[in-house]
PDB file of C-alpha atoms in Angstrom:
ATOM      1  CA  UNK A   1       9.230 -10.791 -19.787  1.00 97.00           C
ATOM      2  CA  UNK A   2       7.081 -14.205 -21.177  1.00 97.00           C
ATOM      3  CA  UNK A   3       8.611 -17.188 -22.201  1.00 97.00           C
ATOM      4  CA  UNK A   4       7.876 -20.756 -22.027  1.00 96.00           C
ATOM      5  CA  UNK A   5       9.657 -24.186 -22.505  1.00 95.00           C
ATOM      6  CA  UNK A   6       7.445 -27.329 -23.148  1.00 94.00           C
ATOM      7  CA  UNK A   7       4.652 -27.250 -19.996  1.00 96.00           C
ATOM      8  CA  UNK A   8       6.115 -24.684 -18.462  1.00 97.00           C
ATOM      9  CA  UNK A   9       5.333 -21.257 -18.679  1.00 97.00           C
ATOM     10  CA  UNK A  10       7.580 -18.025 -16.921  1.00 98.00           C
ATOM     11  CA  UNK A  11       6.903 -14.586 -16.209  1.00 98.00           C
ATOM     12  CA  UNK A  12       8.934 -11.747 -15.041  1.00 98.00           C
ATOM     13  CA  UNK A  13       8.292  -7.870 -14.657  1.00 98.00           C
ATOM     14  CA  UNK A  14       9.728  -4.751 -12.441  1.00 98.00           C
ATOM     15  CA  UNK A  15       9.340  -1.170 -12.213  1.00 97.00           C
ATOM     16  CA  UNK A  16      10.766   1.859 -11.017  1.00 97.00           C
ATOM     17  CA  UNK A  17       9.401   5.088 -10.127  1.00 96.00           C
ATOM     18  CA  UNK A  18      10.498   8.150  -8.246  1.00 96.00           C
ATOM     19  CA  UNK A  19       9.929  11.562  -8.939  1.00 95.00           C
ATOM     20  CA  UNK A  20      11.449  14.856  -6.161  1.00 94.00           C
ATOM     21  CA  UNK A  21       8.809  17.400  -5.001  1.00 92.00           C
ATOM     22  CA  UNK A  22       6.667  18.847  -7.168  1.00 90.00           C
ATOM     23  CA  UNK A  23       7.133  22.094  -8.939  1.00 90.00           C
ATOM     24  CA  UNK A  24       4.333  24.596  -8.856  1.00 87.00           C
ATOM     25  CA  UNK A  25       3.333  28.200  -9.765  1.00 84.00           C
ATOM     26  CA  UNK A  26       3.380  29.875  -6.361  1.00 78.00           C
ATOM     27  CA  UNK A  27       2.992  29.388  -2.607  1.00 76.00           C
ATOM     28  CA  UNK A  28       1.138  25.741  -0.977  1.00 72.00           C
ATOM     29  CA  UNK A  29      -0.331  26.319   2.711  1.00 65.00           C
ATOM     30  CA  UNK A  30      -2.532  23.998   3.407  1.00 57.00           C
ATOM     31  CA  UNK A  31      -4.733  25.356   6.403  1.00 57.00           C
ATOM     32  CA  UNK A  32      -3.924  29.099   5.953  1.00 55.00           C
ATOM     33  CA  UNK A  33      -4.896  31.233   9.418  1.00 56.00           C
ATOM     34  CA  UNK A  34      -7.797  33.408   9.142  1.00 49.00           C
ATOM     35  CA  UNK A  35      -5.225  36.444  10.714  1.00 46.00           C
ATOM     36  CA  UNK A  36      -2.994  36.349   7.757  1.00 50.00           C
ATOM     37  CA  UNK A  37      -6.133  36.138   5.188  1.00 51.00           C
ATOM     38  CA  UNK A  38      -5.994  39.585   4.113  1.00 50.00           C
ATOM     39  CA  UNK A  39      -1.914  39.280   3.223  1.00 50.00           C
ATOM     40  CA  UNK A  40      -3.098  36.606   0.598  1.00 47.00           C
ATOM     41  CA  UNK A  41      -2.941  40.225  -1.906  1.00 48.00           C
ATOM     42  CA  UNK A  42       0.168  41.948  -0.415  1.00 46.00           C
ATOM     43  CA  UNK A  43       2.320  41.108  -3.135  1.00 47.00           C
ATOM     44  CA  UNK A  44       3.185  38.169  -6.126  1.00 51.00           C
ATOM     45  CA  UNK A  45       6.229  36.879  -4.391  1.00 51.00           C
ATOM     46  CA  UNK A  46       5.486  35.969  -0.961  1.00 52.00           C
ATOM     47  CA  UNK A  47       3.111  33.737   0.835  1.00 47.00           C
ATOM     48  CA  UNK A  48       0.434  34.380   3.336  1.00 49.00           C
ATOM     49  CA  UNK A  49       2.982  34.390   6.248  1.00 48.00           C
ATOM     50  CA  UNK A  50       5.557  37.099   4.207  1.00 49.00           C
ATOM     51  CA  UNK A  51       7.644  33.821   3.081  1.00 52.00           C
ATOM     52  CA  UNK A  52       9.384  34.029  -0.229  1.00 52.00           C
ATOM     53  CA  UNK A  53       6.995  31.675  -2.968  1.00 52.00           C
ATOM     54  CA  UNK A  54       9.518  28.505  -3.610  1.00 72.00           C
ATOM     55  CA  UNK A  55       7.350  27.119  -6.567  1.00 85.00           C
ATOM     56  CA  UNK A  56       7.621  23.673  -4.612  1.00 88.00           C
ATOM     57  CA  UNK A  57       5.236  21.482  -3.292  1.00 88.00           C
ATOM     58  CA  UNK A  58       7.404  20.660   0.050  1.00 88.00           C
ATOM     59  CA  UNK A  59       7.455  16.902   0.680  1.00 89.00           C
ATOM     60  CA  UNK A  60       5.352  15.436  -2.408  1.00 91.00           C
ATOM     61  CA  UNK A  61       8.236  13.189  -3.055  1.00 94.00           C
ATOM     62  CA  UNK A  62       7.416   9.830  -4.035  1.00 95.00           C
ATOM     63  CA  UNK A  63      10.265   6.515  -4.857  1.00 96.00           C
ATOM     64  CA  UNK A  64       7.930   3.265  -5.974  1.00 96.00           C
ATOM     65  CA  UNK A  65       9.492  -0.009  -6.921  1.00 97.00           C
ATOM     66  CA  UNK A  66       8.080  -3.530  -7.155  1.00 98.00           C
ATOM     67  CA  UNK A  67       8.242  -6.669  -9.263  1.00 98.00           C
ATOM     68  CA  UNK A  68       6.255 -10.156  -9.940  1.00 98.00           C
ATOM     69  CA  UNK A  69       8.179 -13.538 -10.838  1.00 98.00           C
ATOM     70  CA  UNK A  70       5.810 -16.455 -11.801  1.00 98.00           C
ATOM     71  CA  UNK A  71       6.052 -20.028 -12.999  1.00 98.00           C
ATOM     72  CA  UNK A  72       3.611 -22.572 -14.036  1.00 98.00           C
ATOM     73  CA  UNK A  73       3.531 -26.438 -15.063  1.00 97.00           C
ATOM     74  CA  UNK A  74       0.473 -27.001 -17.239  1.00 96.00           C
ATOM     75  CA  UNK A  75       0.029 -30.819 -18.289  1.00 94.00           C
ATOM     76  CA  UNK A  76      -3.318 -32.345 -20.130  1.00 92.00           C
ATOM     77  CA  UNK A  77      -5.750 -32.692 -17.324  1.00 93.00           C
ATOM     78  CA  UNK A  78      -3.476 -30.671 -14.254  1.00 95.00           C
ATOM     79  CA  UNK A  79      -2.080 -27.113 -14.339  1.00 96.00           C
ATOM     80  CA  UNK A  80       0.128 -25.790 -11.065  1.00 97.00           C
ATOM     81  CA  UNK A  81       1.640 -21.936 -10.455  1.00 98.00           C
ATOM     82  CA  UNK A  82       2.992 -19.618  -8.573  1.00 98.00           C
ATOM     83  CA  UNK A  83       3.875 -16.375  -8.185  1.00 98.00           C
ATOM     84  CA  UNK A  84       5.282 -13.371  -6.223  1.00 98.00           C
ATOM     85  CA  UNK A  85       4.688  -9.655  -5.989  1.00 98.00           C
ATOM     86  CA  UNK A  86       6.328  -7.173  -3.902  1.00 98.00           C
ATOM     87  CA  UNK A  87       6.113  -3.532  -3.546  1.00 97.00           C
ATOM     88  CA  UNK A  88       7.838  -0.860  -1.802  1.00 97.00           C
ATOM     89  CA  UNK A  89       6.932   2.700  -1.482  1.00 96.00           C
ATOM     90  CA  UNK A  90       8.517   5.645  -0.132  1.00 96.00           C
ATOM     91  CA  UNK A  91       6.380   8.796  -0.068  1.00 95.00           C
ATOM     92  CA  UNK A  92       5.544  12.121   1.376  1.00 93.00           C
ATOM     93  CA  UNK A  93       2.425  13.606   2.557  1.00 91.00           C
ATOM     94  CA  UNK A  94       2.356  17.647   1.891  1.00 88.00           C
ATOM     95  CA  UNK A  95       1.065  19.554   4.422  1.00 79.00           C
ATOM     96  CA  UNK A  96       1.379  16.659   6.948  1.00 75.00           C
ATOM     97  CA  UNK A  97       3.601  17.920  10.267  1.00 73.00           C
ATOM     98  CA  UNK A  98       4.243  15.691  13.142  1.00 68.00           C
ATOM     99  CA  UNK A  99       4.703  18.384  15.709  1.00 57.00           C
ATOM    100  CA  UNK A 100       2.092  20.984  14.459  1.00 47.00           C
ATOM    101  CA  UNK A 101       1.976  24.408  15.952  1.00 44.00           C
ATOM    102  CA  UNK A 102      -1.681  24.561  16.511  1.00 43.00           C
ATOM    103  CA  UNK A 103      -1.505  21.290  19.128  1.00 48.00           C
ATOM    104  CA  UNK A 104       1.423  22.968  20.526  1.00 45.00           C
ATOM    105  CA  UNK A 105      -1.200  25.972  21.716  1.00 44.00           C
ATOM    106  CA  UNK A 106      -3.871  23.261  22.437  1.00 48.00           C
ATOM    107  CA  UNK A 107      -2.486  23.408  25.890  1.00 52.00           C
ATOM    108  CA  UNK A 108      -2.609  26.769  28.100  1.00 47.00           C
ATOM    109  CA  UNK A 109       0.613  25.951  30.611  1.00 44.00           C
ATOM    110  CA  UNK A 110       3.071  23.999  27.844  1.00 53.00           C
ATOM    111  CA  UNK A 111       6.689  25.133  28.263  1.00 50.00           C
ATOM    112  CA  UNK A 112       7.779  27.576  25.814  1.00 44.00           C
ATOM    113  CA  UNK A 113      10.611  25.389  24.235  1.00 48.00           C
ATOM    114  CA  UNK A 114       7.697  23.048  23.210  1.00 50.00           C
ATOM    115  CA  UNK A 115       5.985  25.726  21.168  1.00 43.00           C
ATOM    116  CA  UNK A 116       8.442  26.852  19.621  1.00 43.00           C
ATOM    117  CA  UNK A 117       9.309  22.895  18.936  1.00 54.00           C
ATOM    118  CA  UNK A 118      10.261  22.865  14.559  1.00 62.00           C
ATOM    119  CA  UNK A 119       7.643  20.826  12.474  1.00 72.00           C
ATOM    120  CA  UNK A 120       9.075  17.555  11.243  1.00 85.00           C
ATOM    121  CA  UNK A 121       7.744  16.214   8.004  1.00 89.00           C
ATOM    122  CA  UNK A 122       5.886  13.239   7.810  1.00 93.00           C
ATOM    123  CA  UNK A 123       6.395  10.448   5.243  1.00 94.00           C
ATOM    124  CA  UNK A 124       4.987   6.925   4.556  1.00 95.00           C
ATOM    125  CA  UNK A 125       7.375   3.536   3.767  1.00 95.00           C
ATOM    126  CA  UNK A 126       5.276   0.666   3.459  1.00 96.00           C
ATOM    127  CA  UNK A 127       6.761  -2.582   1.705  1.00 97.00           C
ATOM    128  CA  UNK A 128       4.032  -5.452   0.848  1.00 97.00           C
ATOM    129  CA  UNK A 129       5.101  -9.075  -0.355  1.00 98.00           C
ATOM    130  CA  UNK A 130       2.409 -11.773  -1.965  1.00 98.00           C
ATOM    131  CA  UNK A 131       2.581 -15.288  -2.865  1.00 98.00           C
ATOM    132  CA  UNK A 132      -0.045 -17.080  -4.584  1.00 98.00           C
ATOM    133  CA  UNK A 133      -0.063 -21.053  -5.583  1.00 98.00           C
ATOM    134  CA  UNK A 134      -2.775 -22.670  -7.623  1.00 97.00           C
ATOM    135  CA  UNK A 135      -3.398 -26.220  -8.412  1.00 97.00           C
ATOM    136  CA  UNK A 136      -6.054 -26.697 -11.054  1.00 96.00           C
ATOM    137  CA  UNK A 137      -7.824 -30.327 -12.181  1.00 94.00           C
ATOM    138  CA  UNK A 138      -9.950 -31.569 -14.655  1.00 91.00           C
ATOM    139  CA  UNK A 139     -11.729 -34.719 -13.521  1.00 88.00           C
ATOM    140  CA  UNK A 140      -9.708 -35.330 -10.696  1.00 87.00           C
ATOM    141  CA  UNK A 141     -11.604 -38.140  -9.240  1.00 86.00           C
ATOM    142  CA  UNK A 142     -14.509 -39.689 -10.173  1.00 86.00           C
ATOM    143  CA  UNK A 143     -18.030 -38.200 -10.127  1.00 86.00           C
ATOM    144  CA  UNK A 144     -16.260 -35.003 -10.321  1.00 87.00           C
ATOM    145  CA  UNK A 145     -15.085 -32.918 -13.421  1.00 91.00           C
ATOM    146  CA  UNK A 146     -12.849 -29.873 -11.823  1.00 93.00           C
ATOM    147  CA  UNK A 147     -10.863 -29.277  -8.541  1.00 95.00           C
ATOM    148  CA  UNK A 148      -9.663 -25.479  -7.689  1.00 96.00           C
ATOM    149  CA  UNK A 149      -7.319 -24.837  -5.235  1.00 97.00           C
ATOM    150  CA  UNK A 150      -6.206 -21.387  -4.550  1.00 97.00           C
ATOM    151  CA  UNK A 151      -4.063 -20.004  -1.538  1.00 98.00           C
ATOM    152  CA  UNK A 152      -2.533 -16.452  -1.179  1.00 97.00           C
ATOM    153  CA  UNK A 153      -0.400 -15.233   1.514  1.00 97.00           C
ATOM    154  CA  UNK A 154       0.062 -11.291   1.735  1.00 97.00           C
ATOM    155  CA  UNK A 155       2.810  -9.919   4.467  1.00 97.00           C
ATOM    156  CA  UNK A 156       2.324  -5.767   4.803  1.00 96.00           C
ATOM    157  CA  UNK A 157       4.276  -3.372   6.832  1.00 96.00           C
ATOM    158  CA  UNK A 158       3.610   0.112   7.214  1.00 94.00           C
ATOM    159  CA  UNK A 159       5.931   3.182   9.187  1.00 94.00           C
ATOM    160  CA  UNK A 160       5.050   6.470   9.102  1.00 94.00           C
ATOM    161  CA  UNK A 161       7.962   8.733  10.129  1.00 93.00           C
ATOM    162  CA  UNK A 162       8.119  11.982  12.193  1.00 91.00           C
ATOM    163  CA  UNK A 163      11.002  13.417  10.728  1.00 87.00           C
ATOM    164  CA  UNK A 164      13.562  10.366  11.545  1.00 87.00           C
ATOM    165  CA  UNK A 165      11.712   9.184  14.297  1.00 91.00           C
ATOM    166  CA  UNK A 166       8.974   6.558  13.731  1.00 91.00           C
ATOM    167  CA  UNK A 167       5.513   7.812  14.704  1.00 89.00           C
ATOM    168  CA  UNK A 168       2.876   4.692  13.641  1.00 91.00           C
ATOM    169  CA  UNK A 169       3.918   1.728  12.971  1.00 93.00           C
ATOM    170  CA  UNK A 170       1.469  -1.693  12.066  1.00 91.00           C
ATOM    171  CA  UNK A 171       2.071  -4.789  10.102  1.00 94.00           C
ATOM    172  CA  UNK A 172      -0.285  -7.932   8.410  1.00 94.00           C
ATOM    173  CA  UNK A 173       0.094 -11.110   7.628  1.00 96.00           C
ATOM    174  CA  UNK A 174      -2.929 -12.877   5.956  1.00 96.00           C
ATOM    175  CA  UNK A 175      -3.649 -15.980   4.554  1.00 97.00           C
ATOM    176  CA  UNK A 176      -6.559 -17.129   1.687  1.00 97.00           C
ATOM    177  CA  UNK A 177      -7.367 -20.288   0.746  1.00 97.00           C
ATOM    178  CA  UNK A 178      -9.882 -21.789  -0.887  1.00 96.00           C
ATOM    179  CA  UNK A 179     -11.069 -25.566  -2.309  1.00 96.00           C
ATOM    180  CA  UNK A 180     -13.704 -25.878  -4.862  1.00 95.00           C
ATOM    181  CA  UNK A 181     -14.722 -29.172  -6.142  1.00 93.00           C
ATOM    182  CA  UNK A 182     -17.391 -29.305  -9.001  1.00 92.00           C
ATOM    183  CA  UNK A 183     -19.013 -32.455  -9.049  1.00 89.00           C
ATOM    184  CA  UNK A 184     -20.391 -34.749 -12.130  1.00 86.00           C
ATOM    185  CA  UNK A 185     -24.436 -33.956 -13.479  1.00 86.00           C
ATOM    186  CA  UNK A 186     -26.582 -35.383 -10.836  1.00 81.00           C
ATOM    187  CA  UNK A 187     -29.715 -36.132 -13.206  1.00 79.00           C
ATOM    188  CA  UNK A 188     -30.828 -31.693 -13.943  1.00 83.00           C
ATOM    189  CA  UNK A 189     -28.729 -30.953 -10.996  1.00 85.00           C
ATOM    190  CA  UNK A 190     -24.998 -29.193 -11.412  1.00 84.00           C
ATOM    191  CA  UNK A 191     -22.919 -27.786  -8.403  1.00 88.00           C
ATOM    192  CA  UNK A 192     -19.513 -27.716  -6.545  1.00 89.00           C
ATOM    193  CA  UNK A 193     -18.184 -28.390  -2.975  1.00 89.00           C
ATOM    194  CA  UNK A 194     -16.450 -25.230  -1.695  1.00 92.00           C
ATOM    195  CA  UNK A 195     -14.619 -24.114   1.207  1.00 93.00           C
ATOM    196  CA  UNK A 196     -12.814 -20.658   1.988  1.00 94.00           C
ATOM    197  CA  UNK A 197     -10.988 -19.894   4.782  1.00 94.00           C
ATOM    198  CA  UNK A 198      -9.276 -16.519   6.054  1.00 93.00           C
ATOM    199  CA  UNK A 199      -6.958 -15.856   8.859  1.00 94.00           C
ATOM    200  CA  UNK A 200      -5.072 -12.397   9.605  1.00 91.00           C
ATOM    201  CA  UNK A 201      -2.504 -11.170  12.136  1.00 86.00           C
ATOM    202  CA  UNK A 202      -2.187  -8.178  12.849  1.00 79.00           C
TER     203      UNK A 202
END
């Protein structure tokens, strides 16, 4: 959604997108064992491991939503906006386990409870917000004809999940900002004053 009233300008958008697991002709095993290669042409309705073919793609999930508001003031010489963006994302990652049964055997004397320990799925939720502001200038001073000013903050956090439990988790905060001032013809010469500057957390 546009719109505008006098020297101001809006914008407004949103989207939503989730789809379930994905359907597929047969069996999906990702790292099949080399002991169960030559069931691959036992039969048309089970997998390499004698499991009845589902015809889905076991946690391909994916639930994506985000939006962007702006507003700017633009005047004869001066223009100012802002914005925000934010995304969220929910997602699976097929073939991902957090308690895989091949690490289980890594280890000669683990208890056999722990082997026999049931795979947990692993999925992503990450959520990012981002805020920009810009102030620009014609001939904001004298000797100069434009002035930039830019600055963007970005905030990011990412889980990845075990199941229900939380396996990694990280999160970002940055900040951009930068200051460009283009100054007047010197005689043949043309150029701009600039400075950037970029700090992260992490």
């Amino acid at each position: 959604l546009d719109a505008g009233s006098g020297a101001f300008a809006f914008h407004a958008s949103a989207f939503d997108r989730t789809t379930d697991d994905y359907e597929i002709p047969g069996a999906a095993e990702l790292y099949p064992e080399e002991e169960h290669e030559d069931d691959h042409d036992s039969g048309d309705d089970h997998d390499a491991y004698g499991e009845e073919i589902t015809g889905i793609l076991e946690n391909s999930f994916l639930d994506n939503h985000g939006g962007a508001l702006g507003a700017s003031w633009i005047g004869n010489k001066w223009r100012f906006g802002a914005s925000w963006t934010g995304y969220d994302s929910d997602y699976g990652i097929p073939g991902a386990h957090g308690h895989g049964h091949g690490e289980e055997h890594e280890e000669e004397h683990e208890e056999h409870e722990e082997e026999e320990e049931e795979e947990e799925n692993v999925t992503i939720d990450l959520a990012q917000d981002r805020y920009d502001f810009e102030l620009h200038g014609q001939q904001p001073m004298r000797g100069f004809d434009e002035l930039k000013v830019l600055v963007t903050q970005t905030n990011y956090e990412h889980t990845e999940f075990e199941g229900e439990e939380v396996g990694t988790f990280f999160e970002g905060d940055t900040l951009d900002s930068r200051v460009e001032l283009t100054h007047a013809p010197w005689g043949a010469w043309r150029g701009a004053l600039r400075s950037e500057e970029h700090t992260s957390e992490l």
